[in-house]
Protein backbone atom coordinates (compact mmCIF):
# COMPACT_ATOMS: atom_id res chain seq x y z
CA MET A 1 115.65 107.02 108.38
CA ASN A 2 118.12 105.75 106.56
CA LEU A 3 121.02 103.15 106.76
CA TYR A 4 124.06 103.80 106.71
CA LEU A 5 126.99 101.55 105.82
CA ASP A 6 130.90 102.83 108.11
CA ILE A 7 132.66 100.25 105.67
CA PRO A 8 136.60 100.03 107.00
CA LEU A 9 139.04 101.08 103.58
CA HIS A 10 135.77 102.35 101.56
CA GLY A 11 133.80 103.90 103.45
CA SER A 12 130.45 105.43 103.73
CA ILE A 13 127.08 104.55 102.84
CA ARG A 14 123.88 105.10 102.31
CA ILE A 15 121.62 102.37 101.84
CA VAL A 16 119.00 102.34 99.64
CA ASN A 17 116.60 99.74 96.98
CA SER A 18 115.63 100.27 93.44
CA LYS A 19 113.70 103.70 94.03
CA ASN A 20 116.31 104.56 96.20
CA GLN A 21 114.12 104.50 99.71
CA SER A 22 115.16 103.73 102.04
CA PRO A 23 114.94 100.26 104.02
CA ASN A 24 111.75 99.04 104.95
CA PRO A 25 110.48 100.27 108.58
CA ARG A 26 109.91 96.99 109.73
CA VAL A 27 113.38 96.35 109.00
CA LEU A 28 114.89 99.44 110.63
CA THR A 29 112.79 99.13 113.13
CA ASP A 30 114.20 95.11 114.01
CA ILE A 31 118.25 97.61 113.95
CA ILE A 32 117.13 100.15 116.17
CA ASN A 33 115.57 97.32 118.97
CA SER A 34 118.19 94.92 119.36
CA ASN A 35 120.41 97.10 120.83
CA SER A 36 122.73 95.70 119.24
CA PRO A 37 126.95 98.11 119.70
CA PHE A 38 127.16 97.75 115.94
CA VAL A 39 124.50 100.07 115.55
CA ILE A 40 124.89 103.87 116.02
CA GLN A 41 121.74 106.23 115.80
CA THR A 42 121.95 110.46 115.22
CA ASN A 43 118.73 112.15 114.49
CA ASN A 44 117.04 109.98 111.55
CA ASN A 45 120.00 108.24 110.32
CA ILE A 46 121.08 104.35 111.47
CA VAL A 47 124.42 103.46 110.97
CA ILE A 48 125.83 100.40 111.26
CA ASP A 49 129.37 100.96 113.05
CA ARG A 50 133.41 99.79 111.51
CA SER A 51 133.68 97.85 114.31
CA PHE A 52 130.91 95.24 112.16
CA TRP A 53 132.53 94.88 109.71
CA LYS A 54 135.19 92.33 109.70
CA PRO A 55 136.44 90.37 106.12
CA VAL A 56 135.96 86.82 106.18
CA PRO A 57 138.72 85.57 104.08
CA ASN A 58 138.72 83.31 100.17
CA VAL A 59 140.41 79.78 100.71
CA ILE A 60 141.32 76.79 98.88
CA ARG A 61 139.13 74.35 101.14
CA TYR A 62 140.24 71.08 99.20
CA THR A 63 143.20 69.88 96.82
CA PHE A 64 141.96 66.93 94.31
CA GLN A 65 144.78 64.78 92.04
CA TYR A 66 143.58 64.08 88.06
CA LEU A 67 143.81 59.71 87.78
CA GLY A 68 141.92 60.57 84.77
CA ASN A 69 139.29 58.24 82.65
CA ASN A 70 136.94 61.04 84.97
CA GLN A 71 138.35 59.89 88.46
CA PHE A 72 139.47 62.00 91.19
CA GLN A 73 141.55 61.26 94.09
CA ARG A 74 141.20 63.93 96.81
CA ILE A 75 144.71 65.11 98.52
CA GLN A 76 145.38 65.13 102.36
CA ASN A 77 146.69 68.96 102.58
CA SER A 78 149.76 68.85 103.72
CA LEU A 79 150.95 72.40 104.52
CA ASN A 80 148.23 71.93 107.95
CA ASN A 81 149.98 74.04 110.02
CA ASN A 82 148.62 76.64 107.66
CA LEU A 83 145.22 75.58 108.30
CA ILE A 84 142.07 78.41 109.69
CA GLY A 85 141.47 76.31 113.29
CA ASN A 86 138.22 77.75 113.78
CA SER A 87 136.62 76.08 109.80
CA ASN A 88 134.73 72.93 110.21
CA TYR A 89 136.81 71.97 107.60
CA PRO A 90 140.67 71.97 106.33
CA ASP A 91 141.05 76.00 104.62
CA MET A 92 144.09 78.05 103.62
CA ILE A 93 143.57 81.17 103.04
CA PHE A 94 143.47 81.63 99.51
CA LYS A 95 145.83 84.57 98.43
CA GLN A 96 148.01 83.17 95.58
CA LYS A 97 148.58 79.15 92.73
CA ASN A 98 149.31 76.49 94.94
CA ASN A 99 152.34 74.99 93.49
CA ASN A 100 150.40 75.95 90.02
CA ASN A 101 147.61 73.84 91.02
CA LYS A 102 144.60 73.69 88.60
CA LEU A 103 141.88 76.11 90.52
CA ILE A 104 137.95 75.10 90.49
CA GLY A 105 136.54 78.59 92.79
CA PHE A 106 133.32 78.83 93.26
CA ILE A 107 131.25 82.20 93.81
CA LEU A 108 129.12 82.92 96.66
CA GLU A 109 127.51 86.44 97.50
CA SER A 110 128.62 87.71 101.33
CA PRO A 111 129.51 86.11 104.37
CA HIS A 112 126.11 85.10 106.38
CA GLU A 113 125.41 83.40 110.38
CA ASP A 114 128.10 80.78 110.61
CA GLU A 115 130.98 82.33 109.27
CA TYR A 116 131.73 84.39 111.65
CA GLN A 117 132.22 83.46 115.59
CA HIS A 118 130.14 85.85 117.28
CA ASN A 119 128.55 87.22 121.02
CA PHE A 120 127.36 90.32 121.81
CA SER A 121 130.01 92.57 120.57
CA SER A 122 132.58 90.92 118.72
CA MET A 123 132.84 89.11 115.23
CA ILE A 124 135.53 87.06 114.55
CA PRO A 125 136.19 85.95 110.46
CA ILE A 126 136.01 82.35 110.40
CA ALA A 127 136.11 81.29 106.34
CA PRO A 128 133.11 80.96 103.72
CA ALA A 129 130.20 78.46 104.13
CA GLN A 130 130.38 76.83 106.81
CA ASN A 131 127.27 75.54 107.99
CA LEU A 132 127.30 71.30 107.84
CA ALA A 133 123.88 71.40 106.67
CA ALA A 134 123.77 74.10 104.00
CA THR A 135 126.44 75.02 101.56
CA GLY A 136 129.21 74.20 103.57
CA GLY A 137 127.96 70.37 103.99
CA VAL A 138 126.43 70.48 100.09
CA ILE A 139 129.34 71.22 98.95
CA HIS A 140 131.78 69.20 101.38
CA ASN A 141 129.80 66.12 99.78
CA GLU A 142 129.01 66.95 96.05
CA ILE A 143 131.38 67.90 95.32
CA ASN A 144 133.41 64.72 93.56
CA HIS A 145 130.15 64.61 91.65
CA VAL A 146 131.00 68.08 90.56
CA LEU A 147 133.84 67.25 89.08
CA ILE A 148 133.37 64.34 87.84
CA SER A 149 130.34 66.43 85.99
CA LEU A 150 133.26 69.31 84.83
CA SER A 151 135.62 66.70 83.31
CA THR A 152 132.91 64.95 81.80
CA LEU A 153 131.75 68.42 80.27
CA TYR A 154 134.32 70.30 79.52
CA PRO A 155 137.63 67.49 78.72
CA THR A 156 140.29 69.15 77.68
CA HIS A 157 140.73 71.72 80.24
CA PHE A 158 141.90 69.01 82.55
CA SER A 159 144.89 66.57 82.36
CA ASN A 160 146.01 62.99 83.32
CA GLY A 161 147.90 63.95 87.18
CA GLU A 162 147.53 67.41 87.15
CA MET A 163 146.49 69.05 90.74
CA ILE A 164 143.02 70.91 91.18
CA ASP A 165 142.48 73.42 93.84
CA ILE A 166 139.16 73.65 95.08
CA VAL A 167 138.42 77.64 96.08
CA ILE A 168 135.58 79.43 97.50
CA LEU A 169 134.91 83.42 96.99
CA ASN A 170 132.70 85.11 98.17
CA PRO A 171 132.71 88.42 96.02
CA ILE A 172 131.69 90.82 99.22
CA PRO A 173 133.89 89.66 101.57
CA TYR A 174 131.59 91.15 104.78
CA GLN A 175 128.12 89.97 106.15
CA THR A 176 125.59 92.09 104.03
CA SER A 177 122.32 90.04 105.51
CA LEU A 178 123.06 92.03 108.40
CA PHE A 179 122.14 89.17 110.60
CA HIS A 180 125.00 89.35 113.94
CA VAL A 181 122.82 92.75 114.00
CA HIS A 182 119.26 92.27 114.37
CA GLN A 183 119.13 88.08 115.07
CA LYS A 184 116.39 87.37 112.01
CA ALA A 185 116.65 84.79 109.35
CA LEU A 186 117.03 85.46 106.38
CA LYS A 187 113.60 85.69 104.66
CA GLY A 188 110.34 88.27 103.34
CA PRO A 189 112.06 91.31 104.15
CA TYR A 190 115.49 90.54 105.26
CA VAL A 191 116.21 88.67 102.30
CA THR A 192 115.20 91.94 100.51
CA LEU A 193 117.69 94.13 103.21
CA ARG A 194 120.25 91.12 101.52
CA ASN A 195 120.31 91.85 98.18
CA ASN A 196 120.12 96.22 99.01
CA VAL A 197 122.92 96.07 101.06
CA TRP A 198 124.58 93.66 98.37
CA LYS A 199 124.04 96.09 95.82
CA CYS A 200 124.54 99.50 97.41
CA ILE A 201 128.40 97.98 98.93
CA TRP A 202 129.00 96.33 95.38
CA ASN A 203 128.25 99.53 93.04
CA MET A 204 132.02 100.67 95.56
CA GLN A 205 134.08 100.27 93.08
CA SER A 206 137.34 100.17 95.82
CA ILE A 207 135.29 96.24 96.46
CA LYS A 208 134.96 95.78 92.41
CA ASN A 209 138.72 96.68 92.01
CA GLU A 210 139.69 94.00 95.54
CA PHE A 211 137.50 91.78 94.23
CA HIS A 212 139.28 91.39 90.66
CA SER A 213 142.40 91.59 91.57
CA ILE A 214 141.62 87.41 93.85
CA LEU A 215 140.28 87.30 90.39
CA ASN A 216 143.52 88.20 88.36
CA ILE A 217 144.99 85.06 89.95
CA PHE A 218 142.87 82.44 87.41
CA SER A 219 144.07 81.31 84.11
CA THR A 220 142.25 79.76 81.61
CA ASN A 221 143.88 76.71 83.00
CA ASP A 222 141.11 77.26 85.42
CA ILE A 223 137.12 77.25 85.59
CA LEU A 224 135.28 79.92 87.08
CA ILE A 225 131.31 79.20 88.91
CA ASN A 226 129.36 81.66 89.50
CA CYS A 227 127.12 80.35 91.87
CA CYS A 228 125.94 83.46 93.78
CA THR A 229 122.25 83.60 94.62
CA SER A 230 119.56 83.82 92.47
CA GLN A 231 118.59 87.16 92.77
CA LEU A 232 121.72 88.31 92.84
CA GLN A 233 123.96 86.10 90.37
CA PRO A 234 123.35 88.24 87.02
CA ILE A 235 123.81 91.42 88.22
CA LEU A 236 127.25 89.30 88.75
CA HIS A 237 127.84 87.77 85.37
CA THR A 238 127.61 90.65 83.70
CA TRP A 239 130.20 91.57 85.25
CA LEU A 240 132.48 89.21 85.37
CA GLN A 241 131.85 88.42 81.64
CA ASN A 242 132.93 92.03 81.12
CA THR A 243 136.13 92.02 83.35
CA LEU A 244 137.61 88.12 82.13
CA SER A 245 138.57 89.58 79.14
CA SER A 246 142.22 88.85 79.53
CA ASN A 247 143.25 85.13 79.57
CA PRO A 248 139.46 84.02 80.54
CA PRO A 249 139.33 80.71 82.90
CA LEU A 250 136.53 79.15 81.73
CA LEU A 251 132.85 80.81 83.44
CA LEU A 252 130.55 78.75 84.70
CA ARG A 253 126.87 79.36 86.47
CA GLY A 254 125.69 77.65 89.12
CA HIS A 255 122.55 77.29 91.70
CA HIS A 256 123.61 78.35 95.70
CA PRO A 257 124.61 75.11 96.77
CA SER A 258 121.93 75.79 99.75
CA THR A 259 119.34 75.86 97.99
CA LEU A 260 116.74 73.67 99.49
CA ARG A 261 115.07 71.98 95.92
CA MET A 262 118.84 71.40 94.66
CA ARG A 263 120.64 69.55 97.47
CA GLY A 264 121.48 66.18 96.36
CA ARG A 265 122.12 67.81 92.79
CA TRP A 266 123.45 70.94 92.90
CA TYR A 267 125.75 69.41 90.95
CA GLN A 268 123.48 68.89 87.60
CA THR A 269 123.00 72.95 87.55
CA ILE A 270 126.26 73.27 87.38
CA ASN A 271 127.01 74.40 83.36
């Protein structure tokens, strides 16, 4: 049985693993038995309908001012009318530089369960990293430590008095875990499903082009940190190294903020 994704503006794509095989039969059965309105079954094919594919925007989450001597002060956003109303955080959609502020971007991989308001028949995008107890909470609690660590390791990238926007990015803006179809925890075969869906969508040139246009906002004075989940990070990092060739930002790596063993010291993994 074949699994297809019908993604608006990008077309239909078949999901396979590295051996060009269809996903785990158990997973496919769970998708069929979910009775989700997003699932269409015809003959030997399962299609995740285009109504499922709602992109989550990239966001500016916080703004800080560098005070010198590895000290940072968070600045209250004065554009409250531009905030995403249903986000757990003070998020603004990221489309361009904000008053020439320095950008520090954290790249995740794709939206998951908490990045949507969802009922049985609708998906309403919110923003990246919404989980208060995992990714979003780790970023919120440790961002100041991250900034201190970065200014200590890379002092020439920080100037006294400069403003810094913290940006959260997904190279794929769609839910590759398919959680709101099958409703299963991201474990075992469902991690494999997420990884295979992510890889197949990432192979679409139009998806790469969209993300490339976002990365063009970053320049030499900025910092970009690849915090994509470990199984997918090497794929993304190789592409970033080959793509950020003109006026590139400082490119670093870090663990994904939701990595359980890294909670409490996530900022120490960024280098």
